[in-house]
PDB file of C-alpha atoms in Angstrom:
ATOM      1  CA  UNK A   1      67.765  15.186  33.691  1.00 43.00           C
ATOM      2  CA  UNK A   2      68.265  14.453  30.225  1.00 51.00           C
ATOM      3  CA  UNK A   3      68.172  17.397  27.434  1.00 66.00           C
ATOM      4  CA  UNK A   4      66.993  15.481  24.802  1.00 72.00           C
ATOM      5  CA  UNK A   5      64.036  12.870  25.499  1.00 83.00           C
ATOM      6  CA  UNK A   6      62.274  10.510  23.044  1.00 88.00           C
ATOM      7  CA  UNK A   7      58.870   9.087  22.380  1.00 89.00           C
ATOM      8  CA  UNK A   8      57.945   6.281  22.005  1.00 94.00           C
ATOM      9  CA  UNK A   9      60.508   4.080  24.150  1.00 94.00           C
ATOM     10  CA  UNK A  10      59.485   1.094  21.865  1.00 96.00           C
ATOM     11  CA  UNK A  11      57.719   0.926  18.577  1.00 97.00           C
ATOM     12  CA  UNK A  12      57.370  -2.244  16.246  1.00 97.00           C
ATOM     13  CA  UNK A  13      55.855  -1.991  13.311  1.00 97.00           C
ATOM     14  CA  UNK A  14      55.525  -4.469  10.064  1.00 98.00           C
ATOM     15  CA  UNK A  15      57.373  -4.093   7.094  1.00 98.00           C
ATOM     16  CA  UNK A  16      56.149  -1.437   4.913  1.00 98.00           C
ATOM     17  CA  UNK A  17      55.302   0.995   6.946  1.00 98.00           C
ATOM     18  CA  UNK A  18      56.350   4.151   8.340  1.00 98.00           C
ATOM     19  CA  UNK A  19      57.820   4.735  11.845  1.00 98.00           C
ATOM     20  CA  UNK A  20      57.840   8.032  13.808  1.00 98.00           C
ATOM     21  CA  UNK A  21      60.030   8.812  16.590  1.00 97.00           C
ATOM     22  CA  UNK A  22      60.099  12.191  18.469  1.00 97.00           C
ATOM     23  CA  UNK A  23      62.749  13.877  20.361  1.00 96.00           C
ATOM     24  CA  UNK A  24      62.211  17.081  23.027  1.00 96.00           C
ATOM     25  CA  UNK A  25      64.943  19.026  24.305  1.00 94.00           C
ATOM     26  CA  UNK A  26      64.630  21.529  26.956  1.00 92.00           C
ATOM     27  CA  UNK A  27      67.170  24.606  26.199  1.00 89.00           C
ATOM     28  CA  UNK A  28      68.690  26.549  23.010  1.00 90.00           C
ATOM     29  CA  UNK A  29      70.486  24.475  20.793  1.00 92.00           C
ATOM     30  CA  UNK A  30      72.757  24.765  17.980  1.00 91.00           C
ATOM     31  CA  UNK A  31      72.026  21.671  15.675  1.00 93.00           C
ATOM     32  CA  UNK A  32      69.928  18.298  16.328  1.00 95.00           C
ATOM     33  CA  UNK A  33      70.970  14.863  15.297  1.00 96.00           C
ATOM     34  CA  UNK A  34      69.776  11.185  14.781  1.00 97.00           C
ATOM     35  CA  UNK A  35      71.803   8.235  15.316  1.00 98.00           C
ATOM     36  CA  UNK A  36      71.485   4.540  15.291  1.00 98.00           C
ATOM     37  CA  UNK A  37      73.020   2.009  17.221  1.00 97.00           C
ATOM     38  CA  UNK A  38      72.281  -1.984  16.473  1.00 96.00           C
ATOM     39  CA  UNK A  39      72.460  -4.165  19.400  1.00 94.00           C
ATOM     40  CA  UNK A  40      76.202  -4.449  20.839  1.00 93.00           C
ATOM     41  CA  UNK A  41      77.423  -1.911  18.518  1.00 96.00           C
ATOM     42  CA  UNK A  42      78.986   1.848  18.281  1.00 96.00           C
ATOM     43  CA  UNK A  43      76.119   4.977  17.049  1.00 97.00           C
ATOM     44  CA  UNK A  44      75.829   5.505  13.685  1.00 98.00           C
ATOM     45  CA  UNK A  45      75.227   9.010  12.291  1.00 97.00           C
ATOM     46  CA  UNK A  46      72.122   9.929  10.440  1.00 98.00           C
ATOM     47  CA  UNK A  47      71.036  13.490   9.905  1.00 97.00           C
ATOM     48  CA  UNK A  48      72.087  16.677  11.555  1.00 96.00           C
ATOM     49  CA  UNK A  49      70.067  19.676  11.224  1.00 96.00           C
ATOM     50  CA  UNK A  50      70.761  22.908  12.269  1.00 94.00           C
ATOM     51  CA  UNK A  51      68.608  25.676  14.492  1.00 94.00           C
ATOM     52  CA  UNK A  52      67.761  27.605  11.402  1.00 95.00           C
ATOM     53  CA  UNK A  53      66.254  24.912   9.327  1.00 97.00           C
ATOM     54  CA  UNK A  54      63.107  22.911   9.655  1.00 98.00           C
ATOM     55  CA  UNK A  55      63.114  20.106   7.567  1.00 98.00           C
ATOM     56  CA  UNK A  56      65.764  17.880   6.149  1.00 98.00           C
ATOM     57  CA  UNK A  57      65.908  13.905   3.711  1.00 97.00           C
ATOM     58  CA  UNK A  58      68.121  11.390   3.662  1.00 96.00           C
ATOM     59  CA  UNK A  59      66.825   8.253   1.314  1.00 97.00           C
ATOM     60  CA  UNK A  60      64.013   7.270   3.600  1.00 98.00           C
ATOM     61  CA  UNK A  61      64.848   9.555   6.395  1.00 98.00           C
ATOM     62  CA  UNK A  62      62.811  12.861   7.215  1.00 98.00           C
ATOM     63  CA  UNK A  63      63.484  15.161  10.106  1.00 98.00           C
ATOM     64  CA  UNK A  64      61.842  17.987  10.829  1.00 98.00           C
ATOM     65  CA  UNK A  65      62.897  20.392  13.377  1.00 98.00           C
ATOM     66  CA  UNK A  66      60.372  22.812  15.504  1.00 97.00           C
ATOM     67  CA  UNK A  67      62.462  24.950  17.891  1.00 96.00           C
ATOM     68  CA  UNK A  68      59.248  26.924  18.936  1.00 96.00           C
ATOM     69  CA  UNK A  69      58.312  23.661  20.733  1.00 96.00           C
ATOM     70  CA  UNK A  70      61.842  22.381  21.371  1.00 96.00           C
ATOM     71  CA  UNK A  71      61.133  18.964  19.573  1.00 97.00           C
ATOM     72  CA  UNK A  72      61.927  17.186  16.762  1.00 97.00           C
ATOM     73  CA  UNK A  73      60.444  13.886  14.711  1.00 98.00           C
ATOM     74  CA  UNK A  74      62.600  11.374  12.677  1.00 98.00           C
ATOM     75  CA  UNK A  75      60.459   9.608  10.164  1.00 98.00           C
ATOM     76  CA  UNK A  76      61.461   6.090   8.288  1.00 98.00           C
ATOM     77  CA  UNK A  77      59.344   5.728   5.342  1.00 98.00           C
ATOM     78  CA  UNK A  78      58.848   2.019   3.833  1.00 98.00           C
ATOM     79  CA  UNK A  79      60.569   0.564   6.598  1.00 98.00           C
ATOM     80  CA  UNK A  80      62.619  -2.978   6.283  1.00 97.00           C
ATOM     81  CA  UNK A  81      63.522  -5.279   8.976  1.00 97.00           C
ATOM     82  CA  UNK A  82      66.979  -4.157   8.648  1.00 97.00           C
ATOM     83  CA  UNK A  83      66.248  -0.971   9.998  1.00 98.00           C
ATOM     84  CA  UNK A  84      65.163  -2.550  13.264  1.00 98.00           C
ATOM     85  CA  UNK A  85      67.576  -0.935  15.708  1.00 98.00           C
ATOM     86  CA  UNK A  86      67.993   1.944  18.612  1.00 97.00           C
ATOM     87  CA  UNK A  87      67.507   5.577  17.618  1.00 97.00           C
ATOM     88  CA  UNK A  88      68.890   8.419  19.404  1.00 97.00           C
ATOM     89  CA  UNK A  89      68.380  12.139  19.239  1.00 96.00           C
ATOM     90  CA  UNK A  90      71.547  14.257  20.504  1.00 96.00           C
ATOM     91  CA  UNK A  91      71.495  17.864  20.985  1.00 94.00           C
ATOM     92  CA  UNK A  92      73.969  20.477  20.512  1.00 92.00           C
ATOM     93  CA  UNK A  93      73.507  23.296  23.161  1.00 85.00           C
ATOM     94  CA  UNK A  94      74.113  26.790  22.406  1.00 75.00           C
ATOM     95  CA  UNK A  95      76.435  27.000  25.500  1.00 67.00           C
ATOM     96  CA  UNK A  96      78.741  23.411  25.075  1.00 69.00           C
ATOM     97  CA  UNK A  97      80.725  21.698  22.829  1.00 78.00           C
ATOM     98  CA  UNK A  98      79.135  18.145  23.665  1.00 87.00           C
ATOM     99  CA  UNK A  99      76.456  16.444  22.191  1.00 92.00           C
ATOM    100  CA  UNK A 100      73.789  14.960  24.795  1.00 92.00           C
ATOM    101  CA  UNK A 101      71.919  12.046  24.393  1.00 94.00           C
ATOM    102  CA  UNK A 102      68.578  11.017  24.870  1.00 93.00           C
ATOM    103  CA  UNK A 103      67.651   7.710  26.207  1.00 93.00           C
ATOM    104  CA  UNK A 104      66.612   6.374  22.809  1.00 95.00           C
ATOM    105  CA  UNK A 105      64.020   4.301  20.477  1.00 96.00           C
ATOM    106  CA  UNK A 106      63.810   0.963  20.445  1.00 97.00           C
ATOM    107  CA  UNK A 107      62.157  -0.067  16.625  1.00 98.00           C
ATOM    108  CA  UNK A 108      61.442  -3.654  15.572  1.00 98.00           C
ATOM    109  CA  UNK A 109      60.279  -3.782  12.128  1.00 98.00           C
ATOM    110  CA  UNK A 110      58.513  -7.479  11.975  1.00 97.00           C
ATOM    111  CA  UNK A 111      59.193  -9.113   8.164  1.00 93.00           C
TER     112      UNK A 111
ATOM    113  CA  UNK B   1      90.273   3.034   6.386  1.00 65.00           C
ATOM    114  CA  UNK B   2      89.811   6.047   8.663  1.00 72.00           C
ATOM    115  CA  UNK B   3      87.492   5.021  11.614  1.00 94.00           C
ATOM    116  CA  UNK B   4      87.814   5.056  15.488  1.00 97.00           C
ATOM    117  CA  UNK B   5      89.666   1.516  16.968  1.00 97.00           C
ATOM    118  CA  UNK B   6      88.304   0.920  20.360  1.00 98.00           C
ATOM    119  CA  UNK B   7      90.180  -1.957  22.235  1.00 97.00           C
ATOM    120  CA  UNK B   8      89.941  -4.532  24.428  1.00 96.00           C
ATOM    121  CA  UNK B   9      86.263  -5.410  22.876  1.00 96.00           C
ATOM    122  CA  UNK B  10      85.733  -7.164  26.245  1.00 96.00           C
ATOM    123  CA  UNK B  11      87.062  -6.983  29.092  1.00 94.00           C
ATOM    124  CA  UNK B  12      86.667  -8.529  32.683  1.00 93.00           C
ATOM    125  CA  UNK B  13      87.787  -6.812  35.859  1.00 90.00           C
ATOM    126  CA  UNK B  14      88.360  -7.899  39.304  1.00 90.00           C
ATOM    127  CA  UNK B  15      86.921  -5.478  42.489  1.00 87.00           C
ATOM    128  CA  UNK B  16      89.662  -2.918  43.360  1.00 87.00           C
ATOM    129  CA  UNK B  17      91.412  -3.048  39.830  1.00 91.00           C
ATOM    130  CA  UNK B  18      91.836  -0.020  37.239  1.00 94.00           C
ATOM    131  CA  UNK B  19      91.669  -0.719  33.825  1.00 95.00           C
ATOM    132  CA  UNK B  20      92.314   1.090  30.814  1.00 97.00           C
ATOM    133  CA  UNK B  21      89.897   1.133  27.533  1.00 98.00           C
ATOM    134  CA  UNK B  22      91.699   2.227  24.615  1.00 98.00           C
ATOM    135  CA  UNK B  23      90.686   4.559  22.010  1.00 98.00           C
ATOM    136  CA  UNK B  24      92.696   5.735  18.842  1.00 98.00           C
ATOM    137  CA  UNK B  25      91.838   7.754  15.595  1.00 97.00           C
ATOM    138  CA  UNK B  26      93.268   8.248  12.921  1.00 96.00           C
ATOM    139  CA  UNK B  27      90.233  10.888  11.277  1.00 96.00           C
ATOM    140  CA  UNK B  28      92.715  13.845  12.505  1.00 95.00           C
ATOM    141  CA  UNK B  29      89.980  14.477  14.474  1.00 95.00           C
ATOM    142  CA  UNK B  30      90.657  17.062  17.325  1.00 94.00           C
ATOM    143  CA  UNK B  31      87.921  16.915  19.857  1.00 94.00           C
ATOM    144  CA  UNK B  32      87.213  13.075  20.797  1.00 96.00           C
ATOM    145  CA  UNK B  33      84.744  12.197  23.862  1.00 97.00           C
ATOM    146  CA  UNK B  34      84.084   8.955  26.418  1.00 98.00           C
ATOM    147  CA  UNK B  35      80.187   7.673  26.686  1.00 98.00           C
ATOM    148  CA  UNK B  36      78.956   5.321  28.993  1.00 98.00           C
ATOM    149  CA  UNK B  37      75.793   2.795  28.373  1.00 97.00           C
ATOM    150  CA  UNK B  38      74.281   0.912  30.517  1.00 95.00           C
ATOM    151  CA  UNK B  39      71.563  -1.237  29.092  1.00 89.00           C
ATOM    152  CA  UNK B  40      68.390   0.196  27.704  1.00 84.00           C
ATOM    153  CA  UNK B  41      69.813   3.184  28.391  1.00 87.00           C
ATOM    154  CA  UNK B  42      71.044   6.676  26.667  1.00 90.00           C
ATOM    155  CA  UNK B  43      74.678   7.735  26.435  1.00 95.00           C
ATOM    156  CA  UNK B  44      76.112   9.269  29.494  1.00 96.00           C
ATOM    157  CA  UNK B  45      79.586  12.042  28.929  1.00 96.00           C
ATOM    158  CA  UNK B  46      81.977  11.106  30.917  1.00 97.00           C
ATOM    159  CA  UNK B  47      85.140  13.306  29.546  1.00 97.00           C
ATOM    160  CA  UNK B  48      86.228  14.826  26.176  1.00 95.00           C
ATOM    161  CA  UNK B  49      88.820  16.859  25.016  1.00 95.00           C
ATOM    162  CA  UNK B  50      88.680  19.502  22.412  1.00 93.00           C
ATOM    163  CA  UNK B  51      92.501  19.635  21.676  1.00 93.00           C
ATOM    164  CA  UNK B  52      95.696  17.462  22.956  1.00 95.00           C
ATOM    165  CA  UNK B  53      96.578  18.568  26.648  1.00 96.00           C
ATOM    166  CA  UNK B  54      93.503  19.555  27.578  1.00 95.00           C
ATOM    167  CA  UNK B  55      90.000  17.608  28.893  1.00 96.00           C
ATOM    168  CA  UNK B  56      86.956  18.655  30.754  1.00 95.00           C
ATOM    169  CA  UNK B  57      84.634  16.741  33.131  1.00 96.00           C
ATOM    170  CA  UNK B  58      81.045  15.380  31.527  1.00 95.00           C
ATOM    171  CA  UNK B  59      78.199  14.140  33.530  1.00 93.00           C
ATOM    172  CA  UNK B  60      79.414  11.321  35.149  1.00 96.00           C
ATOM    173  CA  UNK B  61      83.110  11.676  35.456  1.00 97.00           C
ATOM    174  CA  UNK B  62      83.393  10.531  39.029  1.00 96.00           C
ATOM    175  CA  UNK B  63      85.442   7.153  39.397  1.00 96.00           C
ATOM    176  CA  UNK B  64      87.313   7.871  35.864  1.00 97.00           C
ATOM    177  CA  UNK B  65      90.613   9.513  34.398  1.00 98.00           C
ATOM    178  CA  UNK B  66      91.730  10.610  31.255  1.00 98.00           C
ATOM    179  CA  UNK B  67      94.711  11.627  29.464  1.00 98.00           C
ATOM    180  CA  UNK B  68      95.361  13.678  25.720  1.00 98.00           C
ATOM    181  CA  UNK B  69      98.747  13.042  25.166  1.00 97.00           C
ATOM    182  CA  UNK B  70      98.260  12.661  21.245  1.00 97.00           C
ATOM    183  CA  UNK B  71      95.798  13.752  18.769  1.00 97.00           C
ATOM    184  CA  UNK B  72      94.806  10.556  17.696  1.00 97.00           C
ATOM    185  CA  UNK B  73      94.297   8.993  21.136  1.00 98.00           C
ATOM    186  CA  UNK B  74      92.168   9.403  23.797  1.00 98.00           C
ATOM    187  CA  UNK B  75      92.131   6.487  26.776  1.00 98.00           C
ATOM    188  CA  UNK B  76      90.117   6.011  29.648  1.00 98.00           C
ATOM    189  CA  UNK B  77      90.930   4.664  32.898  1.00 97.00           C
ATOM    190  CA  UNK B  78      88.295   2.889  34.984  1.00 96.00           C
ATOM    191  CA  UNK B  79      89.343   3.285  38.391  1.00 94.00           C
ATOM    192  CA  UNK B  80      88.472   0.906  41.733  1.00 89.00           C
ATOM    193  CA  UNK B  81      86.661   4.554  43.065  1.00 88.00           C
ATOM    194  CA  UNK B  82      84.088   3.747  40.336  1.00 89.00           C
ATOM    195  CA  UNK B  83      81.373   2.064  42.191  1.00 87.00           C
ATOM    196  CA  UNK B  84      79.584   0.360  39.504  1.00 91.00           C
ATOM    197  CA  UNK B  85      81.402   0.314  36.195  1.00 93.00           C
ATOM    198  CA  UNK B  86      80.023  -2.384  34.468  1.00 95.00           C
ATOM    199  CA  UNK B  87      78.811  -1.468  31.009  1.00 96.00           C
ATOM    200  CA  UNK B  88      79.352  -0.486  27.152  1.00 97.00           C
ATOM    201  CA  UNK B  89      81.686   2.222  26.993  1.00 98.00           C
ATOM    202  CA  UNK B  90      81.693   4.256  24.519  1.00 98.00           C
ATOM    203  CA  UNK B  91      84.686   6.407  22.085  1.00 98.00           C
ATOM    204  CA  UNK B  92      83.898   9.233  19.292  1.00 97.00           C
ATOM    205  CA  UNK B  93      85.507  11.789  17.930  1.00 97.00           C
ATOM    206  CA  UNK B  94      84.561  14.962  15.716  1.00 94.00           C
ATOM    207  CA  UNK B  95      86.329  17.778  14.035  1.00 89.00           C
ATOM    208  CA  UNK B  96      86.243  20.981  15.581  1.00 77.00           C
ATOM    209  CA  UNK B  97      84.061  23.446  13.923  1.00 73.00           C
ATOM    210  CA  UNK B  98      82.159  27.213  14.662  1.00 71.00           C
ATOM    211  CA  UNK B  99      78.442  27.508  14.908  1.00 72.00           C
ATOM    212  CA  UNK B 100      78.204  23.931  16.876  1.00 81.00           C
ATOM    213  CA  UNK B 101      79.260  20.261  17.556  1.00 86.00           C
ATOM    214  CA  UNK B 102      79.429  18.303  14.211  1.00 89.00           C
ATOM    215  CA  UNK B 103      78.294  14.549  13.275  1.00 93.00           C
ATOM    216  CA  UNK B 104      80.293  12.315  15.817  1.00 95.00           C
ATOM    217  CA  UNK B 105      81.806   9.412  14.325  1.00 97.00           C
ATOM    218  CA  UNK B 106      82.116   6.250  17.169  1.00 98.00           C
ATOM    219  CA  UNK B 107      84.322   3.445  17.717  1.00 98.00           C
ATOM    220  CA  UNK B 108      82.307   0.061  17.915  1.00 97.00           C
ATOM    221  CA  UNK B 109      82.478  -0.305  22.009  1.00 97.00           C
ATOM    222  CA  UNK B 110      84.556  -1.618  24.672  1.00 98.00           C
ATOM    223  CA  UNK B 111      82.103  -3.733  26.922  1.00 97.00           C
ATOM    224  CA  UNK B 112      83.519  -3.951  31.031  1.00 96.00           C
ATOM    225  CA  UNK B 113      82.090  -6.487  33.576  1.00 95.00           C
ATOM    226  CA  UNK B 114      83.076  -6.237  36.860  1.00 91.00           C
ATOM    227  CA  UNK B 115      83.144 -10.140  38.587  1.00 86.00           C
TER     228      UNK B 115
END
């Protein structure tokens, strides 16, 4: 099964507001990160954060990291349609050298 | 620019062929790594390799081959013992670090249908 699982599987929203996405993983890890792919397109990276830390921004990104509950949330504030796209959560296990991918978020931010 | 150069961008393959997806860096990356998609889907590993000569299996690797000749590339064979390749495959590539896997940086796709 897959380490890293998000919630929701699809989430539109209208311009404006904020969308939340959470990730849970099921063993140690050494960092977290967010990606985003548009449709027909290669991942983009977004954040990375580490075991050790909690919280990190970007612009309009915020990710906070709770390895107590294995999970972590990726919040767009403001949102514009241009941010409709896939989001991904990858994890770093303590024991690889791989990243592993969840099976994504699917946003639509309506204009 | 430095980026990742994934090539063909489409392909078509008949039953019973191999085909090779190119993938080539020039981020003197060391470690570089092969995804497969399939729609609505996650990524799937299928190989990487953290350093020229040398690859290891991911999750899926049955059906596939690799090879590491150079640093900068990285190609991927789709062979006819893959059962059902079509999809969005998938090149990145990251610089080898301690204390974990850094920020991967991907090539834009190579998309395979099988007629």
């Amino acid at each position: 099964s897959q380490q890293g699982e998000e919630d929701p599987q699809a989430l539109s929203i209208q311009e404006g507001e904020n969308a939340t996405m959470n990730c849970s993983y099921k063993t140690s890890i050494n960092n977290l990160q967010w990606y985003r792919q548009n449709s027909g397109r290669g991942l983009v990276h977004l954040i990375l954060i580490r075991s050790n830390e909690r919280e990190k921004h970007s612009g309009r990104l915020r990710v906070t990291l709770d390895t107590s509950k294995k999970s972590s949330s990726l919040l767009i504030t403001a949102s514009r349609a241009a941010d409709t796209a896939s989001y991904f959560c990858a994890t770093d296990i303590r024991s690889g050298s791989r990243l592993t991918f969840g099976e994504g978020t699917q946003l639509t931010v309506n204009p | 620019d430095g980026g990742i150069t994934q090539s063909p961008k489409y392909l078509f393959r008949k039953e019973g062929q191999n085909v090779t997806l190119s993938c080539e860096q020039n981020l003197n990356h060391d470690a570089m790594y092969w995804y497969r998609q399939d729609p609505g889907q996650g990524l799937r590993l299928i190989y990487y390799s953290q350093i020229v000569n040398d690859f290891q299996k991911g999750d899926i690797a049955e059906g596939y081959s690799v090879s590491r000749e150079k640093k900068e590339s990285f190609p991927l064979t789709v062979t006819s013992a893959q059962k059902n390749p079509t999809a969005f495959y998938l090149c990145a590539s990251t610089q080898r670090a301690s204390g974990g896997t850094g920020e991967l940086f991907f090539g834009e796709g190579s998309r395979l249908t099988v007629l």
